[in-house]
PDB file of C-alpha atoms in Angstrom:
ATOM      1  CA  UNK A   1     -21.653  27.854  57.058  1.00  0.00           C
ATOM      2  CA  UNK A   2     -21.359  30.416  54.329  1.00  0.00           C
ATOM      3  CA  UNK A   3     -18.383  31.560  52.535  1.00  0.00           C
ATOM      4  CA  UNK A   4     -17.030  30.851  49.180  1.00  0.00           C
ATOM      5  CA  UNK A   5     -13.605  32.230  49.991  1.00  0.00           C
ATOM      6  CA  UNK A   6     -10.980  30.971  52.395  1.00  0.00           C
ATOM      7  CA  UNK A   7      -7.817  32.710  53.473  1.00  0.00           C
ATOM      8  CA  UNK A   8      -5.400  30.654  51.397  1.00  0.00           C
ATOM      9  CA  UNK A   9      -2.415  31.295  53.611  1.00  0.00           C
ATOM     10  CA  UNK A  10      -4.348  29.807  56.551  1.00  0.00           C
ATOM     11  CA  UNK A  11      -6.330  27.004  55.003  1.00  0.00           C
ATOM     12  CA  UNK A  12      -4.237  24.437  56.819  1.00  0.00           C
ATOM     13  CA  UNK A  13      -5.204  25.956  60.165  1.00  0.00           C
ATOM     14  CA  UNK A  14      -8.941  25.372  59.630  1.00  0.00           C
ATOM     15  CA  UNK A  15      -9.976  22.452  61.833  1.00  0.00           C
ATOM     16  CA  UNK A  16     -13.156  20.713  62.937  1.00  0.00           C
ATOM     17  CA  UNK A  17     -13.829  23.699  65.156  1.00  0.00           C
ATOM     18  CA  UNK A  18     -14.377  25.854  62.085  1.00  0.00           C
ATOM     19  CA  UNK A  19     -16.762  25.460  59.207  1.00  0.00           C
ATOM     20  CA  UNK A  20     -15.118  23.937  56.150  1.00  0.00           C
ATOM     21  CA  UNK A  21     -16.326  27.089  54.360  1.00  0.00           C
ATOM     22  CA  UNK A  22     -14.880  29.486  56.950  1.00  0.00           C
ATOM     23  CA  UNK A  23     -14.339  32.991  55.642  1.00  0.00           C
ATOM     24  CA  UNK A  24     -11.926  34.149  58.315  1.00  0.00           C
ATOM     25  CA  UNK A  25      -9.948  31.531  60.147  1.00  0.00           C
ATOM     26  CA  UNK A  26     -10.095  31.754  63.898  1.00  0.00           C
ATOM     27  CA  UNK A  27      -6.683  30.939  65.270  1.00  0.00           C
ATOM     28  CA  UNK A  28      -6.424  27.771  67.337  1.00  0.00           C
ATOM     29  CA  UNK A  29      -3.840  28.514  69.953  1.00  0.00           C
ATOM     30  CA  UNK A  30      -0.870  26.085  70.049  1.00  0.00           C
ATOM     31  CA  UNK A  31      -1.297  25.552  73.760  1.00  0.00           C
ATOM     32  CA  UNK A  32      -3.488  26.690  76.657  1.00  0.00           C
ATOM     33  CA  UNK A  33      -0.799  28.503  78.653  1.00  0.00           C
ATOM     34  CA  UNK A  34      -1.537  31.882  80.129  1.00  0.00           C
ATOM     35  CA  UNK A  35       1.352  33.470  78.184  1.00  0.00           C
ATOM     36  CA  UNK A  36       0.145  32.174  74.841  1.00  0.00           C
ATOM     37  CA  UNK A  37      -3.436  33.169  75.564  1.00  0.00           C
ATOM     38  CA  UNK A  38      -2.428  36.629  76.671  1.00  0.00           C
ATOM     39  CA  UNK A  39      -0.117  37.324  73.733  1.00  0.00           C
ATOM     40  CA  UNK A  40      -2.041  35.719  70.842  1.00  0.00           C
ATOM     41  CA  UNK A  41      -5.655  36.395  71.922  1.00  0.00           C
ATOM     42  CA  UNK A  42      -6.200  38.747  74.842  1.00  0.00           C
ATOM     43  CA  UNK A  43      -3.634  41.388  74.031  1.00  0.00           C
ATOM     44  CA  UNK A  44      -4.061  40.918  70.286  1.00  0.00           C
ATOM     45  CA  UNK A  45      -7.803  41.584  70.703  1.00  0.00           C
ATOM     46  CA  UNK A  46      -8.878  38.880  68.243  1.00  0.00           C
ATOM     47  CA  UNK A  47     -11.106  35.816  68.623  1.00  0.00           C
ATOM     48  CA  UNK A  48      -9.178  32.615  69.404  1.00  0.00           C
ATOM     49  CA  UNK A  49      -9.956  28.990  70.034  1.00  0.00           C
ATOM     50  CA  UNK A  50      -8.199  27.102  72.808  1.00  0.00           C
ATOM     51  CA  UNK A  51      -6.757  23.680  71.924  1.00  0.00           C
ATOM     52  CA  UNK A  52      -9.413  21.007  71.448  1.00  0.00           C
ATOM     53  CA  UNK A  53     -10.989  19.715  74.691  1.00  0.00           C
ATOM     54  CA  UNK A  54      -9.055  22.134  76.914  1.00  0.00           C
ATOM     55  CA  UNK A  55     -11.967  22.287  79.334  1.00  0.00           C
ATOM     56  CA  UNK A  56     -13.210  18.691  79.235  1.00  0.00           C
ATOM     57  CA  UNK A  57     -12.115  18.211  82.886  1.00  0.00           C
ATOM     58  CA  UNK A  58     -14.647  20.758  84.205  1.00  0.00           C
ATOM     59  CA  UNK A  59     -16.810  18.778  86.674  1.00  0.00           C
ATOM     60  CA  UNK A  60     -20.001  20.038  85.034  1.00  0.00           C
ATOM     61  CA  UNK A  61     -19.076  18.256  81.803  1.00  0.00           C
ATOM     62  CA  UNK A  62     -19.276  14.928  83.558  1.00  0.00           C
ATOM     63  CA  UNK A  63     -21.901  15.599  86.254  1.00  0.00           C
ATOM     64  CA  UNK A  64     -24.621  17.607  84.512  1.00  0.00           C
ATOM     65  CA  UNK A  65     -25.167  15.446  81.405  1.00  0.00           C
ATOM     66  CA  UNK A  66     -25.912  11.876  80.412  1.00  0.00           C
ATOM     67  CA  UNK A  67     -23.796  10.817  77.446  1.00  0.00           C
ATOM     68  CA  UNK A  68     -26.267   8.807  75.421  1.00  0.00           C
ATOM     69  CA  UNK A  69     -24.802   7.837  72.026  1.00  0.00           C
ATOM     70  CA  UNK A  70     -27.803   9.233  70.217  1.00  0.00           C
ATOM     71  CA  UNK A  71     -29.046  12.115  72.318  1.00  0.00           C
ATOM     72  CA  UNK A  72     -27.423  14.114  75.098  1.00  0.00           C
ATOM     73  CA  UNK A  73     -29.698  14.622  78.133  1.00  0.00           C
ATOM     74  CA  UNK A  74     -29.540  16.405  81.455  1.00  0.00           C
ATOM     75  CA  UNK A  75     -28.611  14.335  84.513  1.00  0.00           C
ATOM     76  CA  UNK A  76     -31.850  15.111  86.282  1.00  0.00           C
ATOM     77  CA  UNK A  77     -30.941  12.908  89.195  1.00  0.00           C
ATOM     78  CA  UNK A  78     -27.919  15.046  89.987  1.00  0.00           C
ATOM     79  CA  UNK A  79     -29.339  18.490  89.134  1.00  0.00           C
ATOM     80  CA  UNK A  80     -32.550  17.894  91.047  1.00  0.00           C
ATOM     81  CA  UNK A  81     -30.509  18.076  94.254  1.00  0.00           C
ATOM     82  CA  UNK A  82     -30.460  21.809  93.630  1.00  0.00           C
ATOM     83  CA  UNK A  83     -34.060  22.024  92.422  1.00  0.00           C
ATOM     84  CA  UNK A  84     -35.040  24.882  94.679  1.00  0.00           C
ATOM     85  CA  UNK A  85     -32.489  27.272  93.101  1.00  0.00           C
ATOM     86  CA  UNK A  86     -34.158  30.129  91.228  1.00  0.00           C
ATOM     87  CA  UNK A  87     -32.957  30.522  87.640  1.00  0.00           C
ATOM     88  CA  UNK A  88     -33.866  32.762  84.631  1.00  0.00           C
ATOM     89  CA  UNK A  89     -35.778  30.905  81.926  1.00  0.00           C
ATOM     90  CA  UNK A  90     -36.717  31.941  78.390  1.00  0.00           C
ATOM     91  CA  UNK A  91     -39.880  30.305  77.012  1.00  0.00           C
ATOM     92  CA  UNK A  92     -40.644  30.535  73.322  1.00  0.00           C
ATOM     93  CA  UNK A  93     -43.668  29.336  71.384  1.00  0.00           C
ATOM     94  CA  UNK A  94     -43.480  30.069  67.694  1.00  0.00           C
ATOM     95  CA  UNK A  95     -43.394  33.922  67.544  1.00  0.00           C
ATOM     96  CA  UNK A  96     -44.228  34.348  71.228  1.00  0.00           C
ATOM     97  CA  UNK A  97     -41.492  34.835  73.764  1.00  0.00           C
ATOM     98  CA  UNK A  98     -41.291  35.539  77.475  1.00  0.00           C
ATOM     99  CA  UNK A  99     -38.760  35.534  80.278  1.00  0.00           C
ATOM    100  CA  UNK A 100     -39.488  34.342  83.805  1.00  0.00           C
ATOM    101  CA  UNK A 101     -37.676  33.255  86.936  1.00  0.00           C
ATOM    102  CA  UNK A 102     -38.533  29.860  88.300  1.00  0.00           C
ATOM    103  CA  UNK A 103     -36.981  26.992  90.226  1.00  0.00           C
ATOM    104  CA  UNK A 104     -34.443  24.677  88.603  1.00  0.00           C
ATOM    105  CA  UNK A 105     -37.024  21.932  89.243  1.00  0.00           C
ATOM    106  CA  UNK A 106     -39.460  23.803  86.995  1.00  0.00           C
ATOM    107  CA  UNK A 107     -36.879  23.904  84.220  1.00  0.00           C
ATOM    108  CA  UNK A 108     -36.059  20.204  84.565  1.00  0.00           C
ATOM    109  CA  UNK A 109     -39.761  19.324  84.319  1.00  0.00           C
ATOM    110  CA  UNK A 110     -40.193  21.524  81.270  1.00  0.00           C
ATOM    111  CA  UNK A 111     -37.268  19.788  79.547  1.00  0.00           C
ATOM    112  CA  UNK A 112     -38.719  16.415  80.456  1.00  0.00           C
ATOM    113  CA  UNK A 113     -42.116  17.457  79.086  1.00  0.00           C
ATOM    114  CA  UNK A 114     -40.733  18.890  75.832  1.00  0.00           C
ATOM    115  CA  UNK A 115     -38.949  15.612  75.036  1.00  0.00           C
ATOM    116  CA  UNK A 116     -41.932  13.377  75.820  1.00  0.00           C
ATOM    117  CA  UNK A 117     -45.445  12.729  74.552  1.00  0.00           C
ATOM    118  CA  UNK A 118     -47.617  15.709  73.557  1.00  0.00           C
ATOM    119  CA  UNK A 119     -51.337  16.260  73.144  1.00  0.00           C
ATOM    120  CA  UNK A 120     -53.611  19.222  72.585  1.00  0.00           C
ATOM    121  CA  UNK A 121     -54.345  19.888  76.284  1.00  0.00           C
ATOM    122  CA  UNK A 122     -52.438  22.791  77.861  1.00  0.00           C
ATOM    123  CA  UNK A 123     -49.903  21.920  80.506  1.00  0.00           C
ATOM    124  CA  UNK A 124     -49.352  23.882  83.688  1.00  0.00           C
ATOM    125  CA  UNK A 125     -45.657  24.253  82.970  1.00  0.00           C
ATOM    126  CA  UNK A 126     -46.254  26.268  79.818  1.00  0.00           C
ATOM    127  CA  UNK A 127     -49.737  27.683  79.572  1.00  0.00           C
ATOM    128  CA  UNK A 128     -49.300  30.319  82.285  1.00  0.00           C
ATOM    129  CA  UNK A 129     -46.358  31.833  80.394  1.00  0.00           C
ATOM    130  CA  UNK A 130     -46.926  31.135  76.719  1.00  0.00           C
ATOM    131  CA  UNK A 131     -50.506  31.136  75.487  1.00  0.00           C
ATOM    132  CA  UNK A 132     -51.673  28.027  73.595  1.00  0.00           C
ATOM    133  CA  UNK A 133     -48.522  26.035  74.252  1.00  0.00           C
ATOM    134  CA  UNK A 134     -49.209  22.306  74.344  1.00  0.00           C
ATOM    135  CA  UNK A 135     -47.354  19.764  76.416  1.00  0.00           C
ATOM    136  CA  UNK A 136     -47.931  17.020  78.924  1.00  0.00           C
ATOM    137  CA  UNK A 137     -45.532  15.218  81.197  1.00  0.00           C
ATOM    138  CA  UNK A 138     -44.603  11.765  80.069  1.00  0.00           C
ATOM    139  CA  UNK A 139     -46.087   8.778  81.921  1.00  0.00           C
ATOM    140  CA  UNK A 140     -46.543   5.149  80.951  1.00  0.00           C
ATOM    141  CA  UNK A 141     -50.280   5.570  81.168  1.00  0.00           C
ATOM    142  CA  UNK A 142     -50.499   8.591  78.852  1.00  0.00           C
ATOM    143  CA  UNK A 143     -48.131   6.995  76.337  1.00  0.00           C
ATOM    144  CA  UNK A 144     -50.388   3.947  76.145  1.00  0.00           C
ATOM    145  CA  UNK A 145     -53.601   5.977  76.129  1.00  0.00           C
ATOM    146  CA  UNK A 146     -53.099   8.413  73.268  1.00  0.00           C
ATOM    147  CA  UNK A 147     -53.177   7.102  69.715  1.00  0.00           C
ATOM    148  CA  UNK A 148     -50.751   8.448  67.132  1.00  0.00           C
ATOM    149  CA  UNK A 149     -53.510  10.530  65.530  1.00  0.00           C
ATOM    150  CA  UNK A 150     -53.908  12.643  68.654  1.00  0.00           C
ATOM    151  CA  UNK A 151     -50.211  13.387  69.195  1.00  0.00           C
ATOM    152  CA  UNK A 152     -48.871  16.774  68.220  1.00  0.00           C
ATOM    153  CA  UNK A 153     -45.380  18.212  68.024  1.00  0.00           C
ATOM    154  CA  UNK A 154     -44.140  20.324  70.935  1.00  0.00           C
ATOM    155  CA  UNK A 155     -44.904  23.999  70.582  1.00  0.00           C
ATOM    156  CA  UNK A 156     -43.011  25.491  73.563  1.00  0.00           C
ATOM    157  CA  UNK A 157     -39.304  25.429  74.306  1.00  0.00           C
ATOM    158  CA  UNK A 158     -37.482  26.398  77.452  1.00  0.00           C
ATOM    159  CA  UNK A 159     -33.953  27.750  77.683  1.00  0.00           C
ATOM    160  CA  UNK A 160     -32.106  28.371  80.906  1.00  0.00           C
ATOM    161  CA  UNK A 161     -30.236  31.441  79.620  1.00  0.00           C
ATOM    162  CA  UNK A 162     -27.683  33.642  81.280  1.00  0.00           C
ATOM    163  CA  UNK A 163     -28.069  32.233  84.782  1.00  0.00           C
ATOM    164  CA  UNK A 164     -25.474  33.982  86.955  1.00  0.00           C
ATOM    165  CA  UNK A 165     -23.071  31.457  88.444  1.00  0.00           C
ATOM    166  CA  UNK A 166     -22.812  33.571  91.608  1.00  0.00           C
ATOM    167  CA  UNK A 167     -26.540  33.024  92.213  1.00  0.00           C
ATOM    168  CA  UNK A 168     -26.331  29.210  92.001  1.00  0.00           C
ATOM    169  CA  UNK A 169     -25.936  26.877  94.982  1.00  0.00           C
ATOM    170  CA  UNK A 170     -22.362  26.203  96.068  1.00  0.00           C
ATOM    171  CA  UNK A 171     -22.380  22.654  94.719  1.00  0.00           C
ATOM    172  CA  UNK A 172     -23.209  23.842  91.166  1.00  0.00           C
ATOM    173  CA  UNK A 173     -20.670  26.687  91.428  1.00  0.00           C
ATOM    174  CA  UNK A 174     -17.984  24.147  92.312  1.00  0.00           C
ATOM    175  CA  UNK A 175     -18.775  22.275  89.065  1.00  0.00           C
ATOM    176  CA  UNK A 176     -17.735  25.307  86.965  1.00  0.00           C
ATOM    177  CA  UNK A 177     -14.564  26.684  88.644  1.00  0.00           C
ATOM    178  CA  UNK A 178     -13.099  29.827  87.104  1.00  0.00           C
ATOM    179  CA  UNK A 179     -10.385  28.886  84.577  1.00  0.00           C
ATOM    180  CA  UNK A 180      -6.842  30.040  85.340  1.00  0.00           C
ATOM    181  CA  UNK A 181      -6.747  31.877  82.022  1.00  0.00           C
ATOM    182  CA  UNK A 182      -9.564  34.164  83.127  1.00  0.00           C
ATOM    183  CA  UNK A 183      -7.928  34.981  86.440  1.00  0.00           C
ATOM    184  CA  UNK A 184      -4.374  35.491  85.104  1.00  0.00           C
ATOM    185  CA  UNK A 185      -4.748  37.085  81.648  1.00  0.00           C
ATOM    186  CA  UNK A 186      -6.362  40.391  82.685  1.00  0.00           C
ATOM    187  CA  UNK A 187      -6.810  42.151  85.959  1.00  0.00           C
ATOM    188  CA  UNK A 188      -7.799  39.006  87.786  1.00  0.00           C
ATOM    189  CA  UNK A 189     -11.427  39.881  88.491  1.00  0.00           C
ATOM    190  CA  UNK A 190     -14.656  38.553  87.007  1.00  0.00           C
ATOM    191  CA  UNK A 191     -17.276  40.982  85.718  1.00  0.00           C
ATOM    192  CA  UNK A 192     -19.946  38.276  85.528  1.00  0.00           C
ATOM    193  CA  UNK A 193     -20.464  34.641  84.498  1.00  0.00           C
ATOM    194  CA  UNK A 194     -23.385  32.629  83.175  1.00  0.00           C
ATOM    195  CA  UNK A 195     -24.769  29.177  82.575  1.00  0.00           C
ATOM    196  CA  UNK A 196     -26.783  28.286  79.452  1.00  0.00           C
ATOM    197  CA  UNK A 197     -28.818  25.035  79.218  1.00  0.00           C
ATOM    198  CA  UNK A 198     -31.367  24.089  76.574  1.00  0.00           C
ATOM    199  CA  UNK A 199     -32.317  21.527  73.948  1.00  0.00           C
ATOM    200  CA  UNK A 200     -31.151  22.266  70.429  1.00  0.00           C
ATOM    201  CA  UNK A 201     -31.956  24.311  68.540  1.00  0.00           C
ATOM    202  CA  UNK A 202     -31.123  27.236  70.771  1.00  0.00           C
ATOM    203  CA  UNK A 203     -30.476  30.796  69.644  1.00  0.00           C
ATOM    204  CA  UNK A 204     -28.802  33.922  70.972  1.00  0.00           C
ATOM    205  CA  UNK A 205     -29.207  36.945  68.657  1.00  0.00           C
ATOM    206  CA  UNK A 206     -26.438  39.264  67.523  1.00  0.00           C
ATOM    207  CA  UNK A 207     -25.087  41.378  70.384  1.00  0.00           C
ATOM    208  CA  UNK A 208     -21.831  42.685  71.883  1.00  0.00           C
ATOM    209  CA  UNK A 209     -20.384  42.383  75.367  1.00  0.00           C
ATOM    210  CA  UNK A 210     -18.819  45.185  77.466  1.00  0.00           C
ATOM    211  CA  UNK A 211     -15.977  42.887  78.580  1.00  0.00           C
ATOM    212  CA  UNK A 212     -13.777  40.107  77.165  1.00  0.00           C
ATOM    213  CA  UNK A 213     -15.524  36.776  77.221  1.00  0.00           C
ATOM    214  CA  UNK A 214     -14.297  33.156  77.550  1.00  0.00           C
ATOM    215  CA  UNK A 215     -17.059  30.886  76.244  1.00  0.00           C
ATOM    216  CA  UNK A 216     -16.837  27.164  77.034  1.00  0.00           C
ATOM    217  CA  UNK A 217     -19.021  24.373  75.681  1.00  0.00           C
ATOM    218  CA  UNK A 218     -20.087  21.805  78.271  1.00  0.00           C
ATOM    219  CA  UNK A 219     -22.286  19.528  76.102  1.00  0.00           C
ATOM    220  CA  UNK A 220     -23.709  19.365  72.620  1.00  0.00           C
ATOM    221  CA  UNK A 221     -22.637  21.622  69.741  1.00  0.00           C
ATOM    222  CA  UNK A 222     -22.884  25.357  69.193  1.00  0.00           C
ATOM    223  CA  UNK A 223     -21.918  27.471  66.214  1.00  0.00           C
ATOM    224  CA  UNK A 224     -20.715  31.016  66.867  1.00  0.00           C
ATOM    225  CA  UNK A 225     -20.579  33.766  64.269  1.00  0.00           C
ATOM    226  CA  UNK A 226     -18.565  36.863  65.102  1.00  0.00           C
ATOM    227  CA  UNK A 227     -18.022  40.306  63.544  1.00  0.00           C
ATOM    228  CA  UNK A 228     -15.497  43.043  64.193  1.00  0.00           C
ATOM    229  CA  UNK A 229     -16.943  45.971  66.210  1.00  0.00           C
ATOM    230  CA  UNK A 230     -17.345  48.237  63.189  1.00  0.00           C
ATOM    231  CA  UNK A 231     -19.060  45.547  61.107  1.00  0.00           C
ATOM    232  CA  UNK A 232     -21.410  44.624  63.952  1.00  0.00           C
ATOM    233  CA  UNK A 233     -22.451  48.229  64.313  1.00  0.00           C
ATOM    234  CA  UNK A 234     -23.163  48.407  60.604  1.00  0.00           C
ATOM    235  CA  UNK A 235     -25.324  45.277  60.788  1.00  0.00           C
ATOM    236  CA  UNK A 236     -27.215  46.633  63.769  1.00  0.00           C
ATOM    237  CA  UNK A 237     -27.776  49.991  62.076  1.00  0.00           C
ATOM    238  CA  UNK A 238     -28.979  48.341  58.893  1.00  0.00           C
ATOM    239  CA  UNK A 239     -31.469  46.203  60.817  1.00  0.00           C
ATOM    240  CA  UNK A 240     -32.795  49.200  62.739  1.00  0.00           C
ATOM    241  CA  UNK A 241     -33.304  51.150  59.526  1.00  0.00           C
ATOM    242  CA  UNK A 242     -34.916  48.130  57.822  1.00  0.00           C
ATOM    243  CA  UNK A 243     -37.541  47.700  60.533  1.00  0.00           C
ATOM    244  CA  UNK A 244     -37.996  51.404  61.186  1.00  0.00           C
ATOM    245  CA  UNK A 245     -36.712  51.304  64.772  1.00  0.00           C
ATOM    246  CA  UNK A 246     -34.110  53.172  66.754  1.00  0.00           C
ATOM    247  CA  UNK A 247     -33.095  50.812  69.557  1.00  0.00           C
ATOM    248  CA  UNK A 248     -29.883  51.280  71.521  1.00  0.00           C
ATOM    249  CA  UNK A 249     -27.089  48.829  70.787  1.00  0.00           C
ATOM    250  CA  UNK A 250     -26.132  48.799  74.495  1.00  0.00           C
ATOM    251  CA  UNK A 251     -29.606  48.354  75.980  1.00  0.00           C
ATOM    252  CA  UNK A 252     -31.091  45.218  74.502  1.00  0.00           C
ATOM    253  CA  UNK A 253     -34.381  43.624  75.475  1.00  0.00           C
ATOM    254  CA  UNK A 254     -36.889  41.018  74.404  1.00  0.00           C
ATOM    255  CA  UNK A 255     -37.344  42.723  71.013  1.00  0.00           C
ATOM    256  CA  UNK A 256     -34.226  40.780  69.851  1.00  0.00           C
ATOM    257  CA  UNK A 257     -36.022  37.485  70.463  1.00  0.00           C
ATOM    258  CA  UNK A 258     -39.264  37.999  68.573  1.00  0.00           C
ATOM    259  CA  UNK A 259     -40.923  39.830  65.747  1.00  0.00           C
ATOM    260  CA  UNK A 260     -39.331  41.918  63.017  1.00  0.00           C
ATOM    261  CA  UNK A 261     -36.015  42.580  64.758  1.00  0.00           C
ATOM    262  CA  UNK A 262     -35.359  38.905  65.452  1.00  0.00           C
ATOM    263  CA  UNK A 263     -36.070  37.965  61.837  1.00  0.00           C
ATOM    264  CA  UNK A 264     -33.962  40.810  60.427  1.00  0.00           C
ATOM    265  CA  UNK A 265     -30.984  40.135  62.698  1.00  0.00           C
ATOM    266  CA  UNK A 266     -31.046  36.403  61.911  1.00  0.00           C
ATOM    267  CA  UNK A 267     -31.254  37.122  58.201  1.00  0.00           C
ATOM    268  CA  UNK A 268     -28.205  39.376  58.223  1.00  0.00           C
ATOM    269  CA  UNK A 269     -26.074  37.056  60.421  1.00  0.00           C
ATOM    270  CA  UNK A 270     -27.067  33.573  59.303  1.00  0.00           C
ATOM    271  CA  UNK A 271     -28.109  33.980  55.704  1.00  0.00           C
ATOM    272  CA  UNK A 272     -25.589  32.128  53.513  1.00  0.00           C
ATOM    273  CA  UNK A 273     -26.831  33.777  50.302  1.00  0.00           C
ATOM    274  CA  UNK A 274     -24.140  35.599  48.330  1.00  0.00           C
ATOM    275  CA  UNK A 275     -26.412  38.635  48.275  1.00  0.00           C
ATOM    276  CA  UNK A 276     -25.642  39.138  51.980  1.00  0.00           C
ATOM    277  CA  UNK A 277     -23.274  42.128  51.980  1.00  0.00           C
ATOM    278  CA  UNK A 278     -21.723  41.041  55.291  1.00  0.00           C
ATOM    279  CA  UNK A 279     -20.983  37.490  54.149  1.00  0.00           C
ATOM    280  CA  UNK A 280     -17.266  38.040  53.735  1.00  0.00           C
ATOM    281  CA  UNK A 281     -16.919  39.647  57.157  1.00  0.00           C
ATOM    282  CA  UNK A 282     -17.998  36.593  59.187  1.00  0.00           C
ATOM    283  CA  UNK A 283     -15.759  34.729  61.566  1.00  0.00           C
ATOM    284  CA  UNK A 284     -17.190  31.359  62.533  1.00  0.00           C
ATOM    285  CA  UNK A 285     -16.382  28.616  65.012  1.00  0.00           C
ATOM    286  CA  UNK A 286     -18.061  25.320  65.955  1.00  0.00           C
ATOM    287  CA  UNK A 287     -17.642  24.155  69.544  1.00  0.00           C
ATOM    288  CA  UNK A 288     -18.170  20.735  71.090  1.00  0.00           C
ATOM    289  CA  UNK A 289     -17.970  19.610  74.706  1.00  0.00           C
ATOM    290  CA  UNK A 290     -14.756  20.832  76.328  1.00  0.00           C
ATOM    291  CA  UNK A 291     -13.968  23.454  73.667  1.00  0.00           C
ATOM    292  CA  UNK A 292     -13.345  27.094  74.529  1.00  0.00           C
ATOM    293  CA  UNK A 293     -13.595  30.294  72.483  1.00  0.00           C
ATOM    294  CA  UNK A 294     -12.256  33.718  73.454  1.00  0.00           C
ATOM    295  CA  UNK A 295     -14.496  36.618  72.310  1.00  0.00           C
ATOM    296  CA  UNK A 296     -12.779  40.027  72.605  1.00  0.00           C
ATOM    297  CA  UNK A 297     -14.530  43.037  74.091  1.00  0.00           C
ATOM    298  CA  UNK A 298     -16.871  44.765  71.633  1.00  0.00           C
ATOM    299  CA  UNK A 299     -16.919  41.960  69.041  1.00  0.00           C
ATOM    300  CA  UNK A 300     -20.467  41.256  67.940  1.00  0.00           C
ATOM    301  CA  UNK A 301     -21.581  37.632  67.973  1.00  0.00           C
ATOM    302  CA  UNK A 302     -24.585  35.318  67.613  1.00  0.00           C
ATOM    303  CA  UNK A 303     -24.795  31.754  68.872  1.00  0.00           C
ATOM    304  CA  UNK A 304     -26.827  28.754  67.746  1.00  0.00           C
ATOM    305  CA  UNK A 305     -27.162  25.367  69.440  1.00  0.00           C
ATOM    306  CA  UNK A 306     -27.364  22.712  66.718  1.00  0.00           C
ATOM    307  CA  UNK A 307     -27.909  18.976  66.436  1.00  0.00           C
ATOM    308  CA  UNK A 308     -30.144  16.948  68.710  1.00  0.00           C
ATOM    309  CA  UNK A 309     -30.490  16.825  72.456  1.00  0.00           C
ATOM    310  CA  UNK A 310     -29.212  19.031  75.202  1.00  0.00           C
ATOM    311  CA  UNK A 311     -26.634  21.785  74.794  1.00  0.00           C
ATOM    312  CA  UNK A 312     -24.811  23.370  77.704  1.00  0.00           C
ATOM    313  CA  UNK A 313     -22.375  26.261  77.935  1.00  0.00           C
ATOM    314  CA  UNK A 314     -20.665  28.466  80.522  1.00  0.00           C
ATOM    315  CA  UNK A 315     -18.966  31.812  80.032  1.00  0.00           C
ATOM    316  CA  UNK A 316     -16.932  34.245  82.054  1.00  0.00           C
ATOM    317  CA  UNK A 317     -16.759  37.988  81.351  1.00  0.00           C
ATOM    318  CA  UNK A 318     -13.553  39.376  82.809  1.00  0.00           C
ATOM    319  CA  UNK A 319     -11.631  42.641  82.847  1.00  0.00           C
TER     320      UNK A 319
END
């Protein structure tokens, strides 16, 4: 999304996965074989995109979402079968942010509320967690009752973020089987894995992972910006100095999601202005449903869900 310069020798390799203004081209592997992945991505220790739609056959792609031509939505009928499962949820309301653990049914109701009619009365799904959030569940009666002058835009958003697959019911785990690449490329074991579900825009701030990461898009569109380990450390250090803080790069908390640190990190990573000193160090990829991105160990990255409607992702950290 930024960049004035392209690597001329690799312009032809830029595809719809990558911004047309990409600074550093992320290699799109010629095939999805274990050998190619191991040699050109895993062992080479560089970000790489798998061939387009390599993961479109994951059951979750078909089962979890309704493919409306205008707006992607969750398949509530299917997911509600597992409504009692407890999942981590991030709730944001302007500059306020909190994390909680609630049932999957709670999350589904929040998503339904956030995409329906709103008024100024607090709703039980939000007010206990985010002060002054406004939302009501949609019903035919309330839609007919409220005039346009009383309606207000939604103020609270929910994001099912980093829900460990191992903690999900077996039926949902079966919908996201571990890819062969993850099992065969490294030592064959999984450090952890997560599900991410939320309506765009979604946001994950700049961070690094302690293990290699295969990130797969299930629905919607996400843009990922990556930095080499040394560049990421420099950005993090600059932000800490700018806000007068001294946080640890390996122990990250809610401070990344609100206040001065959130604003400063987002400015350094997503600002397309030429004054941004890290502009030429950005690697960027855009992922749609079925696309997969390999993120090497230690590479810093930030992720945004863009467009309209639901976004969904799954990732596996492996050794």
